[in-house]
Amino acid sequence: MRKYAYRAVIFDLDGVLTDTAHYHYLAWKKLADSVGASFDAAFNEQLKGVDRMGSLNLILQASGKEFSEADKLALAHRKNLDYQDLISALSPADLLPGAAAALQSIRAAGLKTALASVSKNAQAVIERLGIADQFEFVVDAANIRNSKPDPEIFLAAAAGLGLQVQDCFGVEDSIAGIRAIKSAGMFALGVGSPAVLTEADVVIAGLDQFSLPDYLKE
Ligand code: B16
Ligand code: MG
């Protein structure tokens, strides 16, 4: 029987398994407009994988105005309520093409899967998508001190699976996330555009292009 070098695949959520990245964009856009900060798709690209307060601080900096800590917490709360409204009707139909098949192919090959999302809404999202039982380990974002591009969340996922970093590879759609995977010392599979994800080892357009044998070392 073929012996796989990798024993697990660690997935990002937003933008990889489902398009919640778009809902984050809509909620941040509304907030940016309300504080007079210019915000577009290129700016949003910098926020992917960055946690809520980190993202807010980047937007507020762009507004050129000063905000108290209390104001910041209120703005972050408002953005989260808008985001939660947008994702309230998520269902298994919102899995991106190829996501369910990719998870199944990994498990059929005897590898484990973990989820490494810095979103504090991740558990609710995977439950609505109907894939909560597809992961051996889900990192609790509340326990992560440093958001992507810090490797902490990918190291926590490997540790949660009881594996070494060299046993795992990561799948990400964001620049910060690819950096986090590489800093953790793992193979990075990018989902999106090779022009954006320049630091990934391999880039595919979407999980419908996911082919596990291509990423397994002999
Ligand atoms: P929340 P990921 C990240 O999730 C998103 O990419 C990022 O845009 C968002 O700000 C962050 O989660 C925090 O999300 O406000 O729901 O806690 O890409 O790591 O799955
Ligand atoms: Mg993402």
PDB file of C-alpha atoms and ligand atoms in Angstrom:
ATOM      1  CA  MET A   1       0.000   0.000   0.000  1.00  0.00           C
ATOM      2  CA  ARG A   2       1.221   3.509  -0.814  1.00  0.00           C
ATOM      3  CA  LYS A   3       2.601   5.368   2.208  1.00  0.00           C
ATOM      4  CA  TYR A   4       1.636   9.041   2.258  1.00  0.00           C
ATOM      5  CA  ALA A   5       4.103  11.493   3.755  1.00  0.00           C
ATOM      6  CA  TYR A   6       1.326  13.906   4.704  1.00  0.00           C
ATOM      7  CA  ARG A   7      -1.111  12.810   7.358  1.00  0.00           C
ATOM      8  CA  ALA A   8      -3.438  15.810   7.498  1.00  0.00           C
ATOM      9  CA  VAL A   9      -4.786  18.797   5.601  1.00  0.00           C
ATOM     10  CA  ILE A  10      -5.499  22.040   7.452  1.00  0.00           C
ATOM     11  CA  PHE A  11      -8.174  24.227   5.869  1.00  0.00           C
ATOM     12  CA  ASP A  12      -8.934  27.888   6.063  1.00  0.00           C
ATOM     13  CA  LEU A  13     -12.680  28.523   5.952  1.00  0.00           C
ATOM     14  CA  ASP A  14     -13.609  31.927   4.524  1.00  0.00           C
ATOM     15  CA  GLY A  15     -12.882  31.988   0.810  1.00  0.00           C
ATOM     16  CA  VAL A  16     -11.786  28.344   0.640  1.00  0.00           C
ATOM     17  CA  LEU A  17     -14.727  26.181   1.694  1.00  0.00           C
ATOM     18  CA  THR A  18     -17.406  28.866   1.360  1.00  0.00           C
ATOM     19  CA  ASP A  19     -17.612  32.423   0.095  1.00  0.00           C
ATOM     20  CA  THR A  20     -18.101  34.102   3.467  1.00  0.00           C
ATOM     21  CA  ALA A  21     -15.112  36.282   2.445  1.00  0.00           C
ATOM     22  CA  HIS A  22     -17.650  38.164   0.311  1.00  0.00           C
ATOM     23  CA  TYR A  23     -19.937  38.713   3.317  1.00  0.00           C
ATOM     24  CA  HIS A  24     -16.992  39.986   5.377  1.00  0.00           C
ATOM     25  CA  TYR A  25     -16.311  42.385   2.483  1.00  0.00           C
ATOM     26  CA  LEU A  26     -19.911  43.667   2.438  1.00  0.00           C
ATOM     27  CA  ALA A  27     -19.983  44.199   6.210  1.00  0.00           C
ATOM     28  CA  TRP A  28     -16.581  45.970   6.254  1.00  0.00           C
ATOM     29  CA  LYS A  29     -17.590  48.105   3.254  1.00  0.00           C
ATOM     30  CA  LYS A  30     -20.676  49.304   5.110  1.00  0.00           C
ATOM     31  CA  LEU A  31     -18.555  50.146   8.155  1.00  0.00           C
ATOM     32  CA  ALA A  32     -15.854  51.866   6.076  1.00  0.00           C
ATOM     33  CA  ASP A  33     -18.488  54.006   4.336  1.00  0.00           C
ATOM     34  CA  SER A  34     -19.945  54.992   7.704  1.00  0.00           C
ATOM     35  CA  VAL A  35     -16.566  56.318   8.965  1.00  0.00           C
ATOM     36  CA  GLY A  36     -15.546  57.895   5.653  1.00  0.00           C
ATOM     37  CA  ALA A  37     -12.722  55.467   4.843  1.00  0.00           C
ATOM     38  CA  SER A  38     -12.220  54.522   1.206  1.00  0.00           C
ATOM     39  CA  PHE A  39     -12.522  50.767   0.793  1.00  0.00           C
ATOM     40  CA  ASP A  40     -12.341  48.556  -2.275  1.00  0.00           C
ATOM     41  CA  ALA A  41     -11.613  44.973  -3.267  1.00  0.00           C
ATOM     42  CA  ALA A  42      -7.826  45.529  -3.164  1.00  0.00           C
ATOM     43  CA  PHE A  43      -8.027  46.883   0.403  1.00  0.00           C
ATOM     44  CA  ASN A  44     -10.263  43.964   1.356  1.00  0.00           C
ATOM     45  CA  GLU A  45      -7.604  41.555   0.081  1.00  0.00           C
ATOM     46  CA  GLN A  46      -5.313  42.817   2.875  1.00  0.00           C
ATOM     47  CA  LEU A  47      -7.984  42.038   5.488  1.00  0.00           C
ATOM     48  CA  LYS A  48      -8.500  38.389   4.563  1.00  0.00           C
ATOM     49  CA  GLY A  49      -7.304  36.157   7.383  1.00  0.00           C
ATOM     50  CA  VAL A  50      -6.775  39.172   9.645  1.00  0.00           C
ATOM     51  CA  ASP A  51      -8.852  39.109  12.839  1.00  0.00           C
ATOM     52  CA  ARG A  52     -11.742  41.461  13.576  1.00  0.00           C
ATOM     53  CA  MET A  53      -9.951  44.151  15.599  1.00  0.00           C
ATOM     54  CA  GLY A  54      -6.884  44.001  13.349  1.00  0.00           C
ATOM     55  CA  SER A  55      -9.093  44.540  10.293  1.00  0.00           C
ATOM     56  CA  LEU A  56     -10.977  47.368  11.999  1.00  0.00           C
ATOM     57  CA  ASN A  57      -7.748  49.152  12.926  1.00  0.00           C
ATOM     58  CA  LEU A  58      -6.568  49.050   9.292  1.00  0.00           C
ATOM     59  CA  ILE A  59      -9.862  50.566   8.099  1.00  0.00           C
ATOM     60  CA  LEU A  60      -9.879  53.253  10.793  1.00  0.00           C
ATOM     61  CA  GLN A  61      -6.284  54.209   9.955  1.00  0.00           C
ATOM     62  CA  ALA A  62      -7.434  54.744   6.359  1.00  0.00           C
ATOM     63  CA  SER A  63     -10.189  57.089   7.587  1.00  0.00           C
ATOM     64  CA  GLY A  64      -7.530  59.416   9.042  1.00  0.00           C
ATOM     65  CA  LYS A  65      -9.716  59.973  12.139  1.00  0.00           C
ATOM     66  CA  GLU A  66      -9.114  59.126  15.801  1.00  0.00           C
ATOM     67  CA  PHE A  67     -11.364  56.662  17.639  1.00  0.00           C
ATOM     68  CA  SER A  68     -11.495  55.779  21.345  1.00  0.00           C
ATOM     69  CA  GLU A  69     -11.225  52.136  22.440  1.00  0.00           C
ATOM     70  CA  ALA A  70     -14.943  52.197  23.338  1.00  0.00           C
ATOM     71  CA  ASP A  71     -15.818  53.492  19.847  1.00  0.00           C
ATOM     72  CA  LYS A  72     -13.679  50.770  18.274  1.00  0.00           C
ATOM     73  CA  LEU A  73     -15.387  48.025  20.260  1.00  0.00           C
ATOM     74  CA  ALA A  74     -18.802  49.392  19.282  1.00  0.00           C
ATOM     75  CA  LEU A  75     -17.824  49.537  15.592  1.00  0.00           C
ATOM     76  CA  ALA A  76     -16.434  45.975  15.669  1.00  0.00           C
ATOM     77  CA  HIS A  77     -19.625  44.784  17.345  1.00  0.00           C
ATOM     78  CA  ARG A  78     -21.771  46.509  14.713  1.00  0.00           C
ATOM     79  CA  LYS A  79     -19.746  44.967  11.868  1.00  0.00           C
ATOM     80  CA  ASN A  80     -20.122  41.544  13.453  1.00  0.00           C
ATOM     81  CA  LEU A  81     -23.906  41.937  13.761  1.00  0.00           C
ATOM     82  CA  ASP A  82     -24.083  42.898  10.069  1.00  0.00           C
ATOM     83  CA  TYR A  83     -21.876  39.916   9.181  1.00  0.00           C
ATOM     84  CA  GLN A  84     -24.000  37.552  11.277  1.00  0.00           C
ATOM     85  CA  ASP A  85     -27.114  38.840   9.506  1.00  0.00           C
ATOM     86  CA  LEU A  86     -25.511  38.119   6.136  1.00  0.00           C
ATOM     87  CA  ILE A  87     -24.557  34.546   7.084  1.00  0.00           C
ATOM     88  CA  SER A  88     -27.782  33.700   8.909  1.00  0.00           C
ATOM     89  CA  ALA A  89     -29.236  31.792   5.947  1.00  0.00           C
ATOM     90  CA  LEU A  90     -26.092  29.809   5.037  1.00  0.00           C
ATOM     91  CA  SER A  91     -26.804  26.186   4.142  1.00  0.00           C
ATOM     92  CA  PRO A  92     -24.942  23.232   2.576  1.00  0.00           C
ATOM     93  CA  ALA A  93     -25.748  24.819  -0.815  1.00  0.00           C
ATOM     94  CA  ASP A  94     -23.222  27.551   0.100  1.00  0.00           C
ATOM     95  CA  LEU A  95     -20.242  25.193   0.065  1.00  0.00           C
ATOM     96  CA  LEU A  96     -17.972  26.265  -2.797  1.00  0.00           C
ATOM     97  CA  PRO A  97     -17.731  23.879  -5.787  1.00  0.00           C
ATOM     98  CA  GLY A  98     -15.475  20.935  -4.982  1.00  0.00           C
ATOM     99  CA  ALA A  99     -15.354  21.607  -1.226  1.00  0.00           C
ATOM    100  CA  ALA A 100     -17.392  18.581  -0.153  1.00  0.00           C
ATOM    101  CA  ALA A 101     -15.559  16.292  -2.609  1.00  0.00           C
ATOM    102  CA  ALA A 102     -12.138  17.558  -1.440  1.00  0.00           C
ATOM    103  CA  LEU A 103     -12.974  16.812   2.200  1.00  0.00           C
ATOM    104  CA  GLN A 104     -14.281  13.369   1.251  1.00  0.00           C
ATOM    105  CA  SER A 105     -11.201  12.537  -0.849  1.00  0.00           C
ATOM    106  CA  ILE A 106      -8.880  13.421   2.023  1.00  0.00           C
ATOM    107  CA  ARG A 107     -10.757  11.288   4.509  1.00  0.00           C
ATOM    108  CA  ALA A 108     -11.055   8.414   2.029  1.00  0.00           C
ATOM    109  CA  ALA A 109      -7.244   8.472   1.668  1.00  0.00           C
ATOM    110  CA  GLY A 110      -6.944   8.082   5.453  1.00  0.00           C
ATOM    111  CA  LEU A 111      -5.698  11.617   6.149  1.00  0.00           C
ATOM    112  CA  LYS A 112      -7.111  13.852   8.867  1.00  0.00           C
ATOM    113  CA  THR A 113      -8.560  17.329   8.438  1.00  0.00           C
ATOM    114  CA  ALA A 114      -8.480  20.384  10.676  1.00  0.00           C
ATOM    115  CA  LEU A 115      -9.961  23.860  10.419  1.00  0.00           C
ATOM    116  CA  ALA A 116      -7.772  26.927  10.983  1.00  0.00           C
ATOM    117  CA  SER A 117     -10.043  29.963  10.746  1.00  0.00           C
ATOM    118  CA  VAL A 118      -9.418  33.089  12.811  1.00  0.00           C
ATOM    119  CA  SER A 119     -13.156  33.808  12.604  1.00  0.00           C
ATOM    120  CA  LYS A 120     -15.000  33.605  15.914  1.00  0.00           C
ATOM    121  CA  ASN A 121     -18.052  32.716  13.780  1.00  0.00           C
ATOM    122  CA  ALA A 122     -16.356  29.663  12.252  1.00  0.00           C
ATOM    123  CA  GLN A 123     -18.139  27.011  14.317  1.00  0.00           C
ATOM    124  CA  ALA A 124     -21.569  28.441  13.433  1.00  0.00           C
ATOM    125  CA  VAL A 125     -20.584  28.613   9.758  1.00  0.00           C
ATOM    126  CA  ILE A 126     -19.422  24.983   9.495  1.00  0.00           C
ATOM    127  CA  GLU A 127     -22.547  23.817  11.303  1.00  0.00           C
ATOM    128  CA  ARG A 128     -24.774  25.671   8.806  1.00  0.00           C
ATOM    129  CA  LEU A 129     -22.722  24.284   5.919  1.00  0.00           C
ATOM    130  CA  GLY A 130     -23.237  20.760   7.311  1.00  0.00           C
ATOM    131  CA  ILE A 131     -19.504  19.970   7.516  1.00  0.00           C
ATOM    132  CA  ALA A 132     -18.878  20.318  11.280  1.00  0.00           C
ATOM    133  CA  ASP A 133     -18.358  16.547  11.556  1.00  0.00           C
ATOM    134  CA  GLN A 134     -15.759  16.540   8.741  1.00  0.00           C
ATOM    135  CA  PHE A 135     -12.903  17.851  10.936  1.00  0.00           C
ATOM    136  CA  GLU A 136     -10.908  15.955  13.528  1.00  0.00           C
ATOM    137  CA  PHE A 137      -9.952  19.297  15.062  1.00  0.00           C
ATOM    138  CA  VAL A 138     -11.296  22.853  14.841  1.00  0.00           C
ATOM    139  CA  VAL A 139      -9.049  25.580  16.239  1.00  0.00           C
ATOM    140  CA  ASP A 140     -10.931  27.858  18.627  1.00  0.00           C
ATOM    141  CA  ALA A 141     -10.139  31.367  17.359  1.00  0.00           C
ATOM    142  CA  ALA A 142     -10.742  32.717  20.870  1.00  0.00           C
ATOM    143  CA  ASN A 143      -7.514  30.976  21.956  1.00  0.00           C
ATOM    144  CA  ILE A 144      -5.375  32.437  19.162  1.00  0.00           C
ATOM    145  CA  ARG A 145      -3.383  35.511  20.199  1.00  0.00           C
ATOM    146  CA  ASN A 146      -1.735  36.348  16.866  1.00  0.00           C
ATOM    147  CA  SER A 147      -3.763  36.348  13.673  1.00  0.00           C
ATOM    148  CA  LYS A 148      -2.430  35.354  10.256  1.00  0.00           C
ATOM    149  CA  PRO A 149       0.289  35.897   8.911  1.00  0.00           C
ATOM    150  CA  ASP A 150       1.568  34.658  12.279  1.00  0.00           C
ATOM    151  CA  PRO A 151       1.882  30.845  12.085  1.00  0.00           C
ATOM    152  CA  GLU A 152       0.186  30.346  15.485  1.00  0.00           C
ATOM    153  CA  ILE A 153      -3.160  29.056  14.180  1.00  0.00           C
ATOM    154  CA  PHE A 154      -1.571  26.471  11.848  1.00  0.00           C
ATOM    155  CA  LEU A 155       0.788  25.317  14.602  1.00  0.00           C
ATOM    156  CA  ALA A 156      -2.228  25.023  16.922  1.00  0.00           C
ATOM    157  CA  ALA A 157      -4.087  22.957  14.302  1.00  0.00           C
ATOM    158  CA  ALA A 158      -1.170  20.528  13.902  1.00  0.00           C
ATOM    159  CA  ALA A 159      -0.817  20.250  17.680  1.00  0.00           C
ATOM    160  CA  GLY A 160      -4.583  19.709  18.039  1.00  0.00           C
ATOM    161  CA  LEU A 161      -4.345  16.804  15.599  1.00  0.00           C
ATOM    162  CA  GLY A 162      -1.378  15.433  17.557  1.00  0.00           C
ATOM    163  CA  LEU A 163       0.869  15.779  14.480  1.00  0.00           C
ATOM    164  CA  GLN A 164       4.136  17.472  13.529  1.00  0.00           C
ATOM    165  CA  VAL A 165       4.120  20.403  11.081  1.00  0.00           C
ATOM    166  CA  GLN A 166       5.819  18.307   8.404  1.00  0.00           C
ATOM    167  CA  ASP A 167       2.851  15.897   8.567  1.00  0.00           C
ATOM    168  CA  CYS A 168       0.420  18.629   7.473  1.00  0.00           C
ATOM    169  CA  PHE A 169      -0.248  20.940   4.583  1.00  0.00           C
ATOM    170  CA  GLY A 170      -2.402  24.042   4.592  1.00  0.00           C
ATOM    171  CA  VAL A 171      -5.020  25.393   2.184  1.00  0.00           C
ATOM    172  CA  GLU A 172      -5.635  29.156   2.067  1.00  0.00           C
ATOM    173  CA  ASP A 173      -7.121  31.910  -0.103  1.00  0.00           C
ATOM    174  CA  SER A 174      -5.433  34.906   1.539  1.00  0.00           C
ATOM    175  CA  ILE A 175      -1.957  36.408   1.309  1.00  0.00           C
ATOM    176  CA  ALA A 176      -1.754  36.533   5.118  1.00  0.00           C
ATOM    177  CA  GLY A 177      -2.875  32.910   5.360  1.00  0.00           C
ATOM    178  CA  ILE A 178      -0.299  31.629   2.861  1.00  0.00           C
ATOM    179  CA  ARG A 179       2.401  33.474   4.825  1.00  0.00           C
ATOM    180  CA  ALA A 180       1.136  31.878   8.031  1.00  0.00           C
ATOM    181  CA  ILE A 181       1.338  28.386   6.508  1.00  0.00           C
ATOM    182  CA  LYS A 182       4.830  28.978   5.140  1.00  0.00           C
ATOM    183  CA  SER A 183       6.014  30.453   8.478  1.00  0.00           C
ATOM    184  CA  ALA A 184       4.685  27.316  10.168  1.00  0.00           C
ATOM    185  CA  GLY A 185       6.968  25.316   7.866  1.00  0.00           C
ATOM    186  CA  MET A 186       4.189  23.648   5.882  1.00  0.00           C
ATOM    187  CA  PHE A 187       3.436  23.155   2.187  1.00  0.00           C
ATOM    188  CA  ALA A 188       0.948  25.853   1.143  1.00  0.00           C
ATOM    189  CA  LEU A 189      -1.819  25.223  -1.357  1.00  0.00           C
ATOM    190  CA  GLY A 190      -3.304  28.535  -2.514  1.00  0.00           C
ATOM    191  CA  VAL A 191      -6.902  28.849  -3.687  1.00  0.00           C
ATOM    192  CA  GLY A 192      -7.363  31.842  -5.967  1.00  0.00           C
ATOM    193  CA  SER A 193      -5.098  33.726  -8.328  1.00  0.00           C
ATOM    194  CA  PRO A 194      -1.365  32.914  -8.748  1.00  0.00           C
ATOM    195  CA  ALA A 195      -0.823  36.663  -9.318  1.00  0.00           C
ATOM    196  CA  VAL A 196      -2.105  37.355  -5.774  1.00  0.00           C
ATOM    197  CA  LEU A 197      -0.907  34.236  -3.916  1.00  0.00           C
ATOM    198  CA  THR A 198       2.693  34.497  -5.082  1.00  0.00           C
ATOM    199  CA  GLU A 199       4.151  32.810  -1.980  1.00  0.00           C
ATOM    200  CA  ALA A 200       2.062  29.630  -2.248  1.00  0.00           C
ATOM    201  CA  ASP A 201       3.766  26.389  -3.339  1.00  0.00           C
ATOM    202  CA  VAL A 202       0.907  25.543  -5.690  1.00  0.00           C
ATOM    203  CA  VAL A 203      -2.178  27.607  -6.604  1.00  0.00           C
ATOM    204  CA  ILE A 204      -5.498  26.256  -7.841  1.00  0.00           C
ATOM    205  CA  ALA A 205      -8.480  28.373  -8.918  1.00  0.00           C
ATOM    206  CA  GLY A 206     -10.900  26.619  -6.576  1.00  0.00           C
ATOM    207  CA  LEU A 207     -11.406  23.362  -4.692  1.00  0.00           C
ATOM    208  CA  ASP A 208     -13.041  21.920  -7.813  1.00  0.00           C
ATOM    209  CA  GLN A 209      -9.407  21.693  -9.010  1.00  0.00           C
ATOM    210  CA  PHE A 210      -8.285  19.935  -5.795  1.00  0.00           C
ATOM    211  CA  SER A 211      -6.424  16.708  -6.550  1.00  0.00           C
ATOM    212  CA  LEU A 212      -4.956  15.103  -3.441  1.00  0.00           C
ATOM    213  CA  PRO A 213      -2.456  12.795  -5.218  1.00  0.00           C
ATOM    214  CA  ASP A 214      -0.785  15.891  -6.735  1.00  0.00           C
ATOM    215  CA  TYR A 215       0.172  17.205  -3.289  1.00  0.00           C
ATOM    216  CA  LEU A 216       1.343  13.990  -1.691  1.00  0.00           C
ATOM    217  CA  LYS A 217       5.050  13.333  -1.539  1.00  0.00           C
ATOM    218  CA  GLU A 218       6.208   9.969  -2.811  1.00  0.00           C
TER     219      GLU A 218
HETATM  220  P1  B16 B   1     -14.815  37.218  12.643  1.00  0.00           P
HETATM  221  P2  B16 B   1     -10.443  32.949   7.927  1.00  0.00           P
HETATM  222  C1  B16 B   1     -11.128  35.379   8.779  1.00  0.00           C
HETATM  223  O1  B16 B   1     -11.444  34.052   8.554  1.00  0.00           O
HETATM  224  C2  B16 B   1     -11.552  36.247   7.622  1.00  0.00           C
HETATM  225  O2  B16 B   1     -10.770  35.954   6.473  1.00  0.00           O
HETATM  226  C3  B16 B   1     -11.350  37.698   7.965  1.00  0.00           C
HETATM  227  O3  B16 B   1     -11.783  38.511   6.905  1.00  0.00           O
HETATM  228  C4  B16 B   1     -12.127  38.027   9.243  1.00  0.00           C
HETATM  229  O4  B16 B   1     -11.905  39.374   9.648  1.00  0.00           O
HETATM  230  C5  B16 B   1     -11.667  37.078  10.346  1.00  0.00           C
HETATM  231  O5  B16 B   1     -11.883  35.748   9.933  1.00  0.00           O
HETATM  232  C6  B16 B   1     -12.385  37.310  11.653  1.00  0.00           C
HETATM  233  O6  B16 B   1     -13.716  36.940  11.521  1.00  0.00           O
HETATM  234  O7  B16 B   1     -15.062  38.694  12.651  1.00  0.00           O
HETATM  235  O8  B16 B   1     -15.972  36.391  12.158  1.00  0.00           O
HETATM  236  O9  B16 B   1     -14.255  36.723  13.962  1.00  0.00           O
HETATM  237  O10 B16 B   1     -10.056  33.447   6.557  1.00  0.00           O
HETATM  238  O11 B16 B   1      -9.280  32.802   8.882  1.00  0.00           O
HETATM  239  O12 B16 B   1     -11.332  31.724   7.884  1.00  0.00           O
HETATM  240 MG    MG B   2      -9.736  32.864   4.028  1.00  0.00          MG
END
